[in-house]
Amino acid sequence: MEQYEPDRLTPAQVAAMRRSFRSGRAALTRRSLLRASAGGVLAVGGLGALSACGIPPAGKTQGGTSTQDFSAKEKVVNFSNWPEYIDVDDSGKHHPTLDTFARRTGIKVKYTEDINDNNEFFGKIKPQLAAGQDTGRDLIVLTDWLAARLIRLGWVQKLDPSNLPHAFANLSAQFRSPDWDPGRAYSYPWQGIDTVIAFNKKALDGIEVRSVSDLLDNPKLKGRVGFLSEMRDSVGMTMLDMGKDPAKFTDDDFDAVMARLQKAVDKGQIRRFTGNDYTSDLTKGDLAACVAWGGDVVQLKADSPDVDYVIPDSGYMTSTDNLLIPNKARHKSNAERLIDFYYEPEQAAALAAYINYVSPVDGVKDHLAKIDKSAANNPLIIPDKAMAAKSHAFRSLTQKEETAYEEKFAKLTGA
């Protein structure tokens, strides 16, 4: 096992530097784009527009449409993903894991980083999917709320378990059965996204922060607290703090959270609601503490010795980015083989070392330790059982709920 000297950059740090030099801390930018307006256009106006076009509304599962599979004759997979969301070699031009897959299977992966925003990408593929046409993509990566929407619309294909032995065996328990895709019949997680509490030790100056209540109620933190502009994360974390379950809440529960957050806004406790731009305020100490995304915190801790995080006793929120096969995709079996490839722990470790988000693959830790011991021991990348047990997911919303909740949250945040 390779050992790293204390003053030597780990592969993850080198990768983070490369990302930063190329596109200004692209992983953080990707987070902001990924989470931007998770309801937004789609939640407020999207479904009305879908219905007006004769497209079935969300909630009426039609089942994915199978089509002729050309995998045996055409050794290719067309894979669309987010920028900076896969391993890259030192040249920045090749993806080692995709190269390994091609050598092993003879299947070439045409990899495209053309997903910059969930809503934007949905608008790009919606006309073809609504018309029952091939999108030109065999595999796509979408955040859970949009993955749920496509499944309910019947626009993605049901997966063949016989092509996914590693995925079935190695998927971590906390990701196995979301309410929007029980048993993972249509999707598998690409990566998990944790929501935690981050803080600047120097800015806190001895003040203890261990819960959302500390953020909302400690007068010593007035004007130095940040919450996220992503409704599911800020509301979910507050629900947990109030003893409510984000997987089972009612309208009254949601309104109780809104009232509590509104009180904190009115008294000036919350400085602002942000996308990933909280990162600069946190490192400078303008924010003493905030609700934050774990993938950001991993990088911020490497950059600043003052930044740290805590998992509240009440728990934390987790969401996922998910691999799906659109209707009419030409190479379904090839795409399933690629999904299964990334559920081999060795390949998942190579991915985790570069990305630094939560790996959804059991057995990855030992392989990751051979690449980067610090990453393997980081619970924000490889949650231990105790941390995984505190993980909670925000339940699926109906169209009516999504519209109402997003409007209330937008009013609260001033969006």
mmCIF file of C-alpha atoms in Angstrom:
data_model
loop_
_atom_site.group_PDB
_atom_site.id
_atom_site.type_symbol
_atom_site.label_atom_id
_atom_site.label_comp_id
_atom_site.label_asym_id
_atom_site.label_seq_id
_atom_site.Cartn_x
_atom_site.Cartn_y
_atom_site.Cartn_z
ATOM 1 C CA MET A 1 0.000 0.000 0.000
ATOM 2 C CA GLU A 2 1.424 3.357 -1.000
ATOM 3 C CA GLN A 3 2.106 5.785 1.831
ATOM 4 C CA TYR A 4 1.801 9.570 1.487
ATOM 5 C CA GLU A 5 4.076 12.006 3.256
ATOM 6 C CA PRO A 6 2.207 14.695 5.263
ATOM 7 C CA ASP A 7 3.467 17.477 2.997
ATOM 8 C CA ARG A 8 2.645 15.679 -0.233
ATOM 9 C CA LEU A 9 -0.582 16.390 -2.101
ATOM 10 C CA THR A 10 -2.969 13.441 -2.283
ATOM 11 C CA PRO A 11 -4.458 12.420 -5.638
ATOM 12 C CA ALA A 12 -7.750 13.998 -4.559
ATOM 13 C CA GLN A 13 -6.029 17.329 -3.814
ATOM 14 C CA VAL A 14 -4.173 17.264 -7.119
ATOM 15 C CA ALA A 15 -7.446 16.526 -8.891
ATOM 16 C CA ALA A 16 -9.151 19.400 -7.063
ATOM 17 C CA MET A 17 -6.357 21.764 -8.108
ATOM 18 C CA ARG A 18 -6.648 20.624 -11.716
ATOM 19 C CA ARG A 19 -10.388 21.206 -11.663
ATOM 20 C CA SER A 20 -9.870 24.649 -10.144
ATOM 21 C CA PHE A 21 -7.275 25.681 -12.696
ATOM 22 C CA ARG A 22 -9.426 24.547 -15.601
ATOM 23 C CA SER A 23 -12.744 25.992 -14.594
ATOM 24 C CA GLY A 24 -12.638 27.829 -11.291
ATOM 25 C CA ARG A 25 -13.412 25.100 -8.767
ATOM 26 C CA ALA A 26 -15.700 23.371 -11.203
ATOM 27 C CA ALA A 27 -16.927 20.772 -8.737
ATOM 28 C CA LEU A 28 -18.402 23.550 -6.624
ATOM 29 C CA THR A 29 -19.812 25.244 -9.701
ATOM 30 C CA ARG A 30 -21.339 21.931 -10.732
ATOM 31 C CA ARG A 31 -22.990 21.674 -7.332
ATOM 32 C CA SER A 32 -24.563 25.096 -7.749
ATOM 33 C CA LEU A 33 -25.828 24.214 -11.208
ATOM 34 C CA LEU A 34 -27.018 20.788 -10.153
ATOM 35 C CA ARG A 35 -29.029 22.160 -7.277
ATOM 36 C CA ALA A 36 -30.138 25.364 -8.991
ATOM 37 C CA SER A 37 -33.909 25.734 -8.850
ATOM 38 C CA ALA A 38 -34.695 22.109 -8.159
ATOM 39 C CA GLY A 39 -38.332 23.096 -8.624
ATOM 40 C CA GLY A 40 -37.826 26.223 -10.699
ATOM 41 C CA VAL A 41 -39.219 26.214 -14.199
ATOM 42 C CA LEU A 42 -40.112 22.568 -14.043
ATOM 43 C CA ALA A 43 -41.961 22.710 -10.748
ATOM 44 C CA VAL A 44 -43.939 25.880 -11.340
ATOM 45 C CA GLY A 45 -44.635 25.800 -15.041
ATOM 46 C CA GLY A 46 -43.195 22.613 -16.443
ATOM 47 C CA LEU A 47 -46.019 20.215 -15.740
ATOM 48 C CA GLY A 48 -48.656 22.565 -17.032
ATOM 49 C CA ALA A 49 -46.688 22.853 -20.240
ATOM 50 C CA LEU A 50 -46.358 19.065 -20.412
ATOM 51 C CA SER A 51 -50.088 18.571 -20.024
ATOM 52 C CA ALA A 52 -50.786 21.216 -22.628
ATOM 53 C CA CYS A 53 -48.644 19.238 -25.070
ATOM 54 C CA GLY A 54 -50.611 16.062 -24.414
ATOM 55 C CA ILE A 55 -47.819 14.533 -22.315
ATOM 56 C CA PRO A 56 -48.981 12.423 -19.365
ATOM 57 C CA PRO A 57 -48.659 14.271 -16.038
ATOM 58 C CA ALA A 58 -46.253 13.102 -13.355
ATOM 59 C CA GLY A 59 -47.696 10.508 -11.041
ATOM 60 C CA LYS A 60 -49.212 8.349 -13.768
ATOM 61 C CA THR A 61 -46.550 5.743 -14.345
ATOM 62 C CA GLN A 62 -46.665 4.470 -17.899
ATOM 63 C CA GLY A 63 -43.626 2.177 -17.786
ATOM 64 C CA GLY A 64 -40.527 2.642 -19.897
ATOM 65 C CA THR A 65 -40.721 1.866 -23.583
ATOM 66 C CA SER A 66 -38.451 -0.905 -24.814
ATOM 67 C CA THR A 67 -37.002 -0.742 -28.278
ATOM 68 C CA GLN A 68 -34.701 -2.721 -30.523
ATOM 69 C CA ASP A 69 -31.299 -3.082 -28.861
ATOM 70 C CA PHE A 70 -28.326 -2.698 -31.213
ATOM 71 C CA SER A 71 -25.743 -3.447 -28.520
ATOM 72 C CA ALA A 72 -24.529 -6.690 -30.073
ATOM 73 C CA LYS A 73 -23.810 -5.057 -33.445
ATOM 74 C CA GLU A 74 -22.837 -1.559 -32.323
ATOM 75 C CA LYS A 75 -20.153 -1.676 -29.613
ATOM 76 C CA VAL A 76 -20.785 1.802 -28.230
ATOM 77 C CA VAL A 77 -22.425 3.656 -25.334
ATOM 78 C CA ASN A 78 -23.454 7.303 -25.619
ATOM 79 C CA PHE A 79 -23.047 8.649 -22.056
ATOM 80 C CA SER A 80 -24.153 12.178 -21.036
ATOM 81 C CA ASN A 81 -22.921 13.497 -17.675
ATOM 82 C CA TRP A 82 -22.199 16.694 -15.741
ATOM 83 C CA PRO A 83 -18.864 18.517 -16.158
ATOM 84 C CA GLU A 84 -15.997 17.372 -13.914
ATOM 85 C CA TYR A 85 -17.954 14.382 -12.646
ATOM 86 C CA ILE A 86 -15.649 11.508 -13.607
ATOM 87 C CA ASP A 87 -12.000 10.573 -13.171
ATOM 88 C CA VAL A 88 -9.461 12.279 -15.460
ATOM 89 C CA ASP A 89 -5.820 11.392 -16.106
ATOM 90 C CA ASP A 90 -2.874 13.786 -15.796
ATOM 91 C CA SER A 91 -3.361 15.034 -19.349
ATOM 92 C CA GLY A 92 -6.968 15.963 -18.595
ATOM 93 C CA LYS A 93 -8.008 14.324 -21.865
ATOM 94 C CA HIS A 94 -8.737 10.730 -20.923
ATOM 95 C CA HIS A 95 -10.911 8.990 -18.365
ATOM 96 C CA PRO A 96 -8.979 5.969 -17.038
ATOM 97 C CA THR A 97 -12.058 4.044 -15.922
ATOM 98 C CA LEU A 98 -13.741 4.452 -19.305
ATOM 99 C CA ASP A 99 -10.523 3.325 -20.991
ATOM 100 C CA THR A 100 -10.489 0.234 -18.772
ATOM 101 C CA PHE A 101 -14.111 -0.518 -19.660
ATOM 102 C CA ALA A 102 -13.366 -0.217 -23.383
ATOM 103 C CA ARG A 103 -10.335 -2.511 -23.186
ATOM 104 C CA ARG A 104 -12.230 -5.118 -21.211
ATOM 105 C CA THR A 105 -15.478 -5.153 -23.201
ATOM 106 C CA GLY A 106 -14.609 -3.777 -26.625
ATOM 107 C CA ILE A 107 -17.360 -1.191 -26.083
ATOM 108 C CA LYS A 108 -16.376 2.399 -26.819
ATOM 109 C CA VAL A 109 -17.909 5.069 -24.588
ATOM 110 C CA LYS A 110 -18.763 8.334 -26.307
ATOM 111 C CA TYR A 111 -18.631 10.540 -23.219
ATOM 112 C CA THR A 112 -20.201 14.000 -23.325
ATOM 113 C CA GLU A 113 -20.329 16.598 -20.544
ATOM 114 C CA ASP A 114 -23.514 18.244 -21.762
ATOM 115 C CA ILE A 115 -25.614 18.352 -18.567
ATOM 116 C CA ASN A 116 -25.171 21.754 -16.947
ATOM 117 C CA ASP A 117 -28.555 22.079 -15.234
ATOM 118 C CA ASN A 118 -31.389 19.627 -14.612
ATOM 119 C CA ASN A 119 -34.120 21.871 -16.018
ATOM 120 C CA GLU A 120 -32.064 22.910 -19.019
ATOM 121 C CA PHE A 121 -31.224 19.314 -19.886
ATOM 122 C CA PHE A 122 -34.822 18.234 -19.418
ATOM 123 C CA GLY A 123 -35.858 20.887 -21.933
ATOM 124 C CA LYS A 124 -33.231 19.534 -24.336
ATOM 125 C CA ILE A 125 -34.438 15.919 -24.297
ATOM 126 C CA LYS A 126 -38.164 16.470 -23.648
ATOM 127 C CA PRO A 127 -39.272 16.868 -27.297
ATOM 128 C CA GLN A 128 -37.736 13.545 -28.357
ATOM 129 C CA LEU A 129 -38.946 11.645 -25.309
ATOM 130 C CA ALA A 130 -42.469 13.055 -25.630
ATOM 131 C CA ALA A 131 -42.542 12.059 -29.287
ATOM 132 C CA GLY A 132 -41.237 8.550 -28.583
ATOM 133 C CA GLN A 133 -37.925 9.229 -30.317
ATOM 134 C CA ASP A 134 -34.307 8.375 -29.544
ATOM 135 C CA THR A 135 -32.511 11.179 -27.709
ATOM 136 C CA GLY A 136 -29.152 10.011 -29.064
ATOM 137 C CA ARG A 137 -28.132 9.082 -25.507
ATOM 138 C CA ASP A 138 -27.928 5.640 -23.924
ATOM 139 C CA LEU A 139 -27.099 6.753 -20.398
ATOM 140 C CA ILE A 140 -27.823 9.997 -18.526
ATOM 141 C CA VAL A 141 -27.195 11.298 -14.981
ATOM 142 C CA LEU A 142 -30.004 13.227 -13.284
ATOM 143 C CA THR A 143 -30.673 14.392 -9.733
ATOM 144 C CA ASP A 144 -33.228 12.330 -7.819
ATOM 145 C CA TRP A 145 -36.201 14.715 -8.115
ATOM 146 C CA LEU A 146 -35.895 14.810 -11.929
ATOM 147 C CA ALA A 147 -35.096 11.108 -12.163
ATOM 148 C CA ALA A 148 -38.369 10.517 -10.315
ATOM 149 C CA ARG A 149 -40.209 12.726 -12.791
ATOM 150 C CA LEU A 150 -38.895 10.842 -15.831
ATOM 151 C CA ILE A 151 -39.761 7.493 -14.281
ATOM 152 C CA ARG A 152 -43.319 8.639 -13.543
ATOM 153 C CA LEU A 153 -43.673 9.958 -17.077
ATOM 154 C CA GLY A 154 -42.585 6.563 -18.414
ATOM 155 C CA TRP A 155 -39.615 8.029 -20.272
ATOM 156 C CA VAL A 156 -36.858 5.715 -19.033
ATOM 157 C CA GLN A 157 -36.397 1.996 -19.533
ATOM 158 C CA LYS A 158 -36.653 -0.659 -16.863
ATOM 159 C CA LEU A 159 -33.256 -2.194 -16.145
ATOM 160 C CA ASP A 160 -32.433 -5.865 -16.719
ATOM 161 C CA PRO A 161 -31.114 -7.307 -13.430
ATOM 162 C CA SER A 162 -29.247 -10.060 -15.265
ATOM 163 C CA ASN A 163 -26.901 -7.402 -16.670
ATOM 164 C CA LEU A 164 -26.312 -5.822 -13.264
ATOM 165 C CA PRO A 165 -24.875 -8.457 -10.891
ATOM 166 C CA HIS A 166 -22.311 -6.139 -9.267
ATOM 167 C CA ALA A 167 -24.779 -3.273 -8.986
ATOM 168 C CA PHE A 168 -27.363 -5.464 -7.297
ATOM 169 C CA ALA A 169 -24.829 -6.983 -4.896
ATOM 170 C CA ASN A 170 -22.822 -3.872 -4.038
ATOM 171 C CA LEU A 171 -25.342 -1.032 -3.843
ATOM 172 C CA SER A 172 -25.152 0.479 -0.338
ATOM 173 C CA ALA A 173 -28.197 -0.164 1.819
ATOM 174 C CA GLN A 174 -28.997 3.525 2.335
ATOM 175 C CA PHE A 175 -29.560 3.973 -1.415
ATOM 176 C CA ARG A 176 -31.404 0.742 -2.222
ATOM 177 C CA SER A 177 -35.049 1.731 -2.169
ATOM 178 C CA PRO A 178 -36.010 5.388 -2.654
ATOM 179 C CA ASP A 179 -39.746 5.982 -2.654
ATOM 180 C CA TRP A 180 -39.586 7.192 -6.264
ATOM 181 C CA ASP A 181 -37.909 3.985 -7.522
ATOM 182 C CA PRO A 182 -38.473 1.129 -5.053
ATOM 183 C CA GLY A 183 -35.861 -1.581 -5.492
ATOM 184 C CA ARG A 184 -34.028 0.491 -8.113
ATOM 185 C CA ALA A 185 -35.958 -0.931 -11.064
ATOM 186 C CA TYR A 186 -35.120 2.046 -13.311
ATOM 187 C CA SER A 187 -32.047 3.720 -11.813
ATOM 188 C CA TYR A 188 -28.778 3.292 -9.957
ATOM 189 C CA PRO A 189 -26.963 6.069 -8.078
ATOM 190 C CA TRP A 190 -23.909 7.596 -9.701
ATOM 191 C CA GLN A 191 -22.955 9.473 -6.513
ATOM 192 C CA GLY A 192 -24.591 10.546 -3.263
ATOM 193 C CA ILE A 193 -24.780 14.132 -1.965
ATOM 194 C CA ASP A 194 -24.749 14.796 1.776
ATOM 195 C CA THR A 195 -26.072 17.938 3.472
ATOM 196 C CA VAL A 196 -24.302 18.765 6.750
ATOM 197 C CA ILE A 197 -23.469 21.736 8.977
ATOM 198 C CA ALA A 198 -20.154 23.411 8.171
ATOM 199 C CA PHE A 199 -18.435 26.034 10.296
ATOM 200 C CA ASN A 200 -15.376 28.249 10.536
ATOM 201 C CA LYS A 201 -13.634 27.494 13.833
ATOM 202 C CA LYS A 202 -11.881 30.857 13.956
ATOM 203 C CA ALA A 203 -15.124 32.756 13.326
ATOM 204 C CA LEU A 204 -16.982 30.754 15.983
ATOM 205 C CA ASP A 205 -14.326 31.655 18.560
ATOM 206 C CA GLY A 206 -15.389 28.942 20.982
ATOM 207 C CA ILE A 207 -19.134 28.972 20.247
ATOM 208 C CA GLU A 208 -20.409 25.401 19.971
ATOM 209 C CA VAL A 209 -22.433 24.467 16.902
ATOM 210 C CA ARG A 210 -23.846 20.956 16.771
ATOM 211 C CA SER A 211 -27.412 21.362 15.477
ATOM 212 C CA VAL A 212 -29.721 23.396 13.303
ATOM 213 C CA SER A 213 -31.163 24.805 16.539
ATOM 214 C CA ASP A 214 -27.742 26.276 17.294
ATOM 215 C CA LEU A 215 -27.795 28.016 13.908
ATOM 216 C CA LEU A 216 -31.301 29.380 14.350
ATOM 217 C CA ASP A 217 -31.386 30.231 18.045
ATOM 218 C CA ASN A 218 -27.935 31.291 19.273
ATOM 219 C CA PRO A 219 -27.934 35.120 19.398
ATOM 220 C CA LYS A 220 -24.119 35.146 19.250
ATOM 221 C CA LEU A 221 -24.411 33.935 15.648
ATOM 222 C CA LYS A 222 -26.895 36.574 14.551
ATOM 223 C CA GLY A 223 -26.222 37.626 10.962
ATOM 224 C CA ARG A 224 -23.483 35.029 10.517
ATOM 225 C CA VAL A 225 -25.568 31.973 9.580
ATOM 226 C CA GLY A 226 -26.217 30.630 6.084
ATOM 227 C CA PHE A 227 -28.848 28.251 4.721
ATOM 228 C CA LEU A 228 -29.077 26.730 1.261
ATOM 229 C CA SER A 229 -31.348 27.996 -1.488
ATOM 230 C CA GLU A 230 -32.192 24.354 -2.274
ATOM 231 C CA MET A 231 -35.535 23.813 -0.562
ATOM 232 C CA ARG A 232 -35.188 20.095 0.079
ATOM 233 C CA ASP A 233 -31.896 20.513 1.921
ATOM 234 C CA SER A 234 -32.703 23.505 4.129
ATOM 235 C CA VAL A 235 -36.239 22.351 4.892
ATOM 236 C CA GLY A 236 -35.159 18.746 5.390
ATOM 237 C CA MET A 237 -32.403 19.635 7.852
ATOM 238 C CA THR A 238 -34.787 21.861 9.807
ATOM 239 C CA MET A 239 -37.474 19.167 9.832
ATOM 240 C CA LEU A 240 -35.034 16.693 11.334
ATOM 241 C CA ASP A 241 -34.068 19.221 13.997
ATOM 242 C CA MET A 242 -37.767 19.621 14.853
ATOM 243 C CA GLY A 243 -38.215 15.859 15.222
ATOM 244 C CA LYS A 244 -40.121 15.465 11.945
ATOM 245 C CA ASP A 245 -39.436 12.898 9.224
ATOM 246 C CA PRO A 246 -38.633 14.328 5.750
ATOM 247 C CA ALA A 247 -39.828 11.047 4.274
ATOM 248 C CA LYS A 248 -43.335 11.298 5.784
ATOM 249 C CA PHE A 249 -44.146 14.950 6.493
ATOM 250 C CA THR A 250 -47.505 16.695 6.035
ATOM 251 C CA ASP A 251 -48.462 20.175 4.825
ATOM 252 C CA ASP A 252 -48.695 21.262 8.465
ATOM 253 C CA ASP A 253 -45.165 19.980 9.108
ATOM 254 C CA PHE A 254 -43.861 21.937 6.131
ATOM 255 C CA ASP A 255 -45.625 25.103 7.278
ATOM 256 C CA ALA A 256 -44.163 24.675 10.779
ATOM 257 C CA VAL A 257 -40.675 24.610 9.269
ATOM 258 C CA MET A 258 -41.465 27.686 7.190
ATOM 259 C CA ALA A 259 -42.599 29.534 10.315
ATOM 260 C CA ARG A 260 -39.427 28.654 12.173
ATOM 261 C CA LEU A 261 -37.175 29.729 9.318
ATOM 262 C CA GLN A 262 -39.224 32.898 8.780
ATOM 263 C CA LYS A 263 -38.709 33.829 12.436
ATOM 264 C CA ALA A 264 -34.944 33.462 11.987
ATOM 265 C CA VAL A 265 -35.055 35.597 8.839
ATOM 266 C CA ASP A 266 -37.144 38.301 10.515
ATOM 267 C CA LYS A 267 -34.778 38.656 13.459
ATOM 268 C CA GLY A 268 -31.705 38.717 11.204
ATOM 269 C CA GLN A 269 -30.290 35.414 12.438
ATOM 270 C CA ILE A 270 -29.891 34.066 8.890
ATOM 271 C CA ARG A 271 -27.505 36.155 6.824
ATOM 272 C CA ARG A 272 -28.715 34.750 3.508
ATOM 273 C CA PHE A 273 -29.810 31.703 1.509
ATOM 274 C CA THR A 274 -27.166 30.673 -1.008
ATOM 275 C CA GLY A 275 -26.146 28.281 -3.700
ATOM 276 C CA ASN A 276 -22.564 27.106 -3.454
ATOM 277 C CA ASP A 277 -21.370 30.708 -3.090
ATOM 278 C CA TYR A 278 -21.451 30.174 0.679
ATOM 279 C CA THR A 279 -17.986 28.656 0.282
ATOM 280 C CA SER A 280 -16.109 31.934 0.019
ATOM 281 C CA ASP A 281 -18.039 33.498 2.913
ATOM 282 C CA LEU A 282 -17.321 30.456 5.064
ATOM 283 C CA THR A 283 -13.588 30.371 4.388
ATOM 284 C CA LYS A 284 -13.305 34.132 5.026
ATOM 285 C CA GLY A 285 -15.327 33.863 8.233
ATOM 286 C CA ASP A 286 -18.157 36.139 7.082
ATOM 287 C CA LEU A 287 -20.337 33.099 7.755
ATOM 288 C CA ALA A 288 -19.539 31.462 11.076
ATOM 289 C CA ALA A 289 -21.675 28.406 10.282
ATOM 290 C CA CYS A 290 -24.030 27.215 7.562
ATOM 291 C CA VAL A 291 -25.921 24.341 6.041
ATOM 292 C CA ALA A 292 -23.524 22.962 3.426
ATOM 293 C CA TRP A 293 -22.935 20.189 0.876
ATOM 294 C CA GLY A 294 -20.488 17.481 1.877
ATOM 295 C CA GLY A 295 -18.692 17.433 -1.485
ATOM 296 C CA ASP A 296 -17.846 21.102 -1.007
ATOM 297 C CA VAL A 297 -16.731 20.569 2.573
ATOM 298 C CA VAL A 298 -14.206 17.896 1.559
ATOM 299 C CA GLN A 299 -12.487 20.400 -0.712
ATOM 300 C CA LEU A 300 -12.847 23.357 1.661
ATOM 301 C CA LYS A 301 -11.229 21.430 4.510
ATOM 302 C CA ALA A 302 -8.269 20.673 2.250
ATOM 303 C CA ASP A 303 -7.944 24.383 1.440
ATOM 304 C CA SER A 304 -8.618 25.919 4.860
ATOM 305 C CA PRO A 305 -7.645 24.583 8.315
ATOM 306 C CA ASP A 306 -10.412 26.693 9.874
ATOM 307 C CA VAL A 307 -13.259 24.883 8.080
ATOM 308 C CA ASP A 308 -14.837 21.813 9.648
ATOM 309 C CA TYR A 309 -18.264 20.176 9.820
ATOM 310 C CA VAL A 310 -20.639 18.325 12.120
ATOM 311 C CA ILE A 311 -23.363 15.742 11.612
ATOM 312 C CA PRO A 312 -26.298 16.711 13.877
ATOM 313 C CA ASP A 313 -27.607 14.070 16.269
ATOM 314 C CA SER A 314 -30.991 14.539 14.596
ATOM 315 C CA GLY A 315 -29.523 13.337 11.281
ATOM 316 C CA TYR A 316 -28.691 14.775 7.886
ATOM 317 C CA MET A 317 -30.123 14.865 4.372
ATOM 318 C CA THR A 318 -28.842 12.778 1.466
ATOM 319 C CA SER A 319 -29.819 12.976 -2.193
ATOM 320 C CA THR A 320 -28.458 11.220 -5.275
ATOM 321 C CA ASP A 321 -27.466 11.740 -8.874
ATOM 322 C CA ASN A 322 -28.699 8.755 -10.843
ATOM 323 C CA LEU A 323 -27.897 6.724 -13.938
ATOM 324 C CA LEU A 324 -30.898 6.151 -16.216
ATOM 325 C CA ILE A 325 -31.438 4.743 -19.704
ATOM 326 C CA PRO A 326 -33.852 6.885 -21.764
ATOM 327 C CA ASN A 327 -36.598 5.368 -23.882
ATOM 328 C CA LYS A 328 -35.550 4.337 -27.395
ATOM 329 C CA ALA A 329 -31.861 4.232 -26.454
ATOM 330 C CA ARG A 330 -30.110 2.080 -29.089
ATOM 331 C CA HIS A 331 -27.596 0.424 -26.769
ATOM 332 C CA LYS A 332 -29.441 -0.586 -23.607
ATOM 333 C CA SER A 333 -27.411 -3.713 -22.796
ATOM 334 C CA ASN A 334 -24.144 -1.864 -23.332
ATOM 335 C CA ALA A 335 -25.336 0.913 -21.008
ATOM 336 C CA GLU A 336 -26.297 -1.645 -18.357
ATOM 337 C CA ARG A 337 -22.833 -3.188 -18.612
ATOM 338 C CA LEU A 338 -21.312 0.245 -18.007
ATOM 339 C CA ILE A 339 -23.541 0.822 -14.968
ATOM 340 C CA ASP A 340 -22.500 -2.557 -13.583
ATOM 341 C CA PHE A 341 -18.810 -1.798 -14.260
ATOM 342 C CA TYR A 342 -18.946 1.207 -11.931
ATOM 343 C CA TYR A 343 -20.348 -0.986 -9.173
ATOM 344 C CA GLU A 344 -17.139 -2.998 -9.080
ATOM 345 C CA PRO A 345 -15.443 -1.624 -5.938
ATOM 346 C CA GLU A 346 -12.113 -1.053 -7.692
ATOM 347 C CA GLN A 347 -13.713 1.144 -10.357
ATOM 348 C CA ALA A 348 -15.913 2.919 -7.808
ATOM 349 C CA ALA A 349 -12.769 3.727 -5.811
ATOM 350 C CA ALA A 350 -11.074 5.317 -8.814
ATOM 351 C CA LEU A 351 -14.172 7.456 -9.298
ATOM 352 C CA ALA A 352 -14.447 8.422 -5.632
ATOM 353 C CA ALA A 353 -10.778 9.458 -5.426
ATOM 354 C CA TYR A 354 -11.386 12.069 -8.076
ATOM 355 C CA ILE A 355 -14.949 13.209 -7.386
ATOM 356 C CA ASN A 356 -14.994 13.250 -3.551
ATOM 357 C CA TYR A 357 -18.769 12.773 -3.226
ATOM 358 C CA VAL A 358 -20.460 9.855 -1.462
ATOM 359 C CA SER A 359 -19.735 6.522 -3.096
ATOM 360 C CA PRO A 360 -22.888 4.368 -3.274
ATOM 361 C CA VAL A 361 -20.818 1.182 -3.605
ATOM 362 C CA ASP A 362 -20.173 -1.215 -0.717
ATOM 363 C CA GLY A 363 -16.639 -2.574 -0.475
ATOM 364 C CA VAL A 364 -15.001 0.492 -1.968
ATOM 365 C CA LYS A 365 -13.042 1.573 1.120
ATOM 366 C CA ASP A 366 -10.117 -0.859 0.888
ATOM 367 C CA HIS A 367 -9.613 -0.095 -2.790
ATOM 368 C CA LEU A 368 -9.807 3.651 -2.181
ATOM 369 C CA ALA A 369 -7.216 3.386 0.610
ATOM 370 C CA LYS A 370 -4.688 2.166 -1.963
ATOM 371 C CA ILE A 371 -5.210 5.418 -3.881
ATOM 372 C CA ASP A 372 -5.848 7.928 -1.108
ATOM 373 C CA LYS A 373 -5.979 6.902 2.564
ATOM 374 C CA SER A 374 -7.460 10.211 3.682
ATOM 375 C CA ALA A 375 -10.356 9.879 1.256
ATOM 376 C CA ALA A 376 -10.990 6.292 2.339
ATOM 377 C CA ASN A 377 -11.230 7.424 5.963
ATOM 378 C CA ASN A 378 -13.440 10.430 5.214
ATOM 379 C CA PRO A 379 -17.070 9.687 6.208
ATOM 380 C CA LEU A 380 -18.251 12.347 3.749
ATOM 381 C CA ILE A 381 -16.986 10.049 0.985
ATOM 382 C CA ILE A 382 -17.325 6.616 2.610
ATOM 383 C CA PRO A 383 -19.960 6.856 5.377
ATOM 384 C CA ASP A 384 -19.534 4.386 8.210
ATOM 385 C CA LYS A 385 -22.564 2.484 9.484
ATOM 386 C CA ALA A 386 -23.267 4.983 12.240
ATOM 387 C CA MET A 387 -23.264 7.903 9.828
ATOM 388 C CA ALA A 388 -25.281 6.061 7.183
ATOM 389 C CA ALA A 389 -27.904 5.318 9.843
ATOM 390 C CA LYS A 390 -28.425 9.065 10.316
ATOM 391 C CA SER A 391 -29.091 9.613 6.611
ATOM 392 C CA HIS A 392 -32.545 10.771 5.505
ATOM 393 C CA ALA A 393 -34.090 11.432 2.110
ATOM 394 C CA PHE A 394 -36.737 13.994 1.194
ATOM 395 C CA ARG A 395 -39.902 12.244 0.039
ATOM 396 C CA SER A 396 -41.265 12.557 -3.463
ATOM 397 C CA LEU A 397 -43.660 15.425 -4.048
ATOM 398 C CA THR A 398 -46.811 15.608 -6.111
ATOM 399 C CA GLN A 399 -47.061 18.365 -8.703
ATOM 400 C CA LYS A 400 -49.395 20.313 -6.402
ATOM 401 C CA GLU A 401 -47.057 19.957 -3.418
ATOM 402 C CA GLU A 402 -43.953 20.857 -5.392
ATOM 403 C CA THR A 403 -45.536 24.014 -6.751
ATOM 404 C CA ALA A 404 -46.909 25.109 -3.377
ATOM 405 C CA TYR A 405 -43.764 24.313 -1.388
ATOM 406 C CA GLU A 406 -41.372 25.939 -3.841
ATOM 407 C CA GLU A 407 -43.514 29.088 -3.926
ATOM 408 C CA LYS A 408 -43.527 29.309 -0.126
ATOM 409 C CA PHE A 409 -39.795 28.708 0.054
ATOM 410 C CA ALA A 410 -39.106 31.278 -2.672
ATOM 411 C CA LYS A 411 -41.078 33.840 -0.691
ATOM 412 C CA LEU A 412 -39.081 33.005 2.440
ATOM 413 C CA THR A 413 -35.724 33.342 0.697
ATOM 414 C CA GLY A 414 -36.659 36.390 -1.362
ATOM 415 C CA ALA A 415 -35.996 34.519 -4.604
#
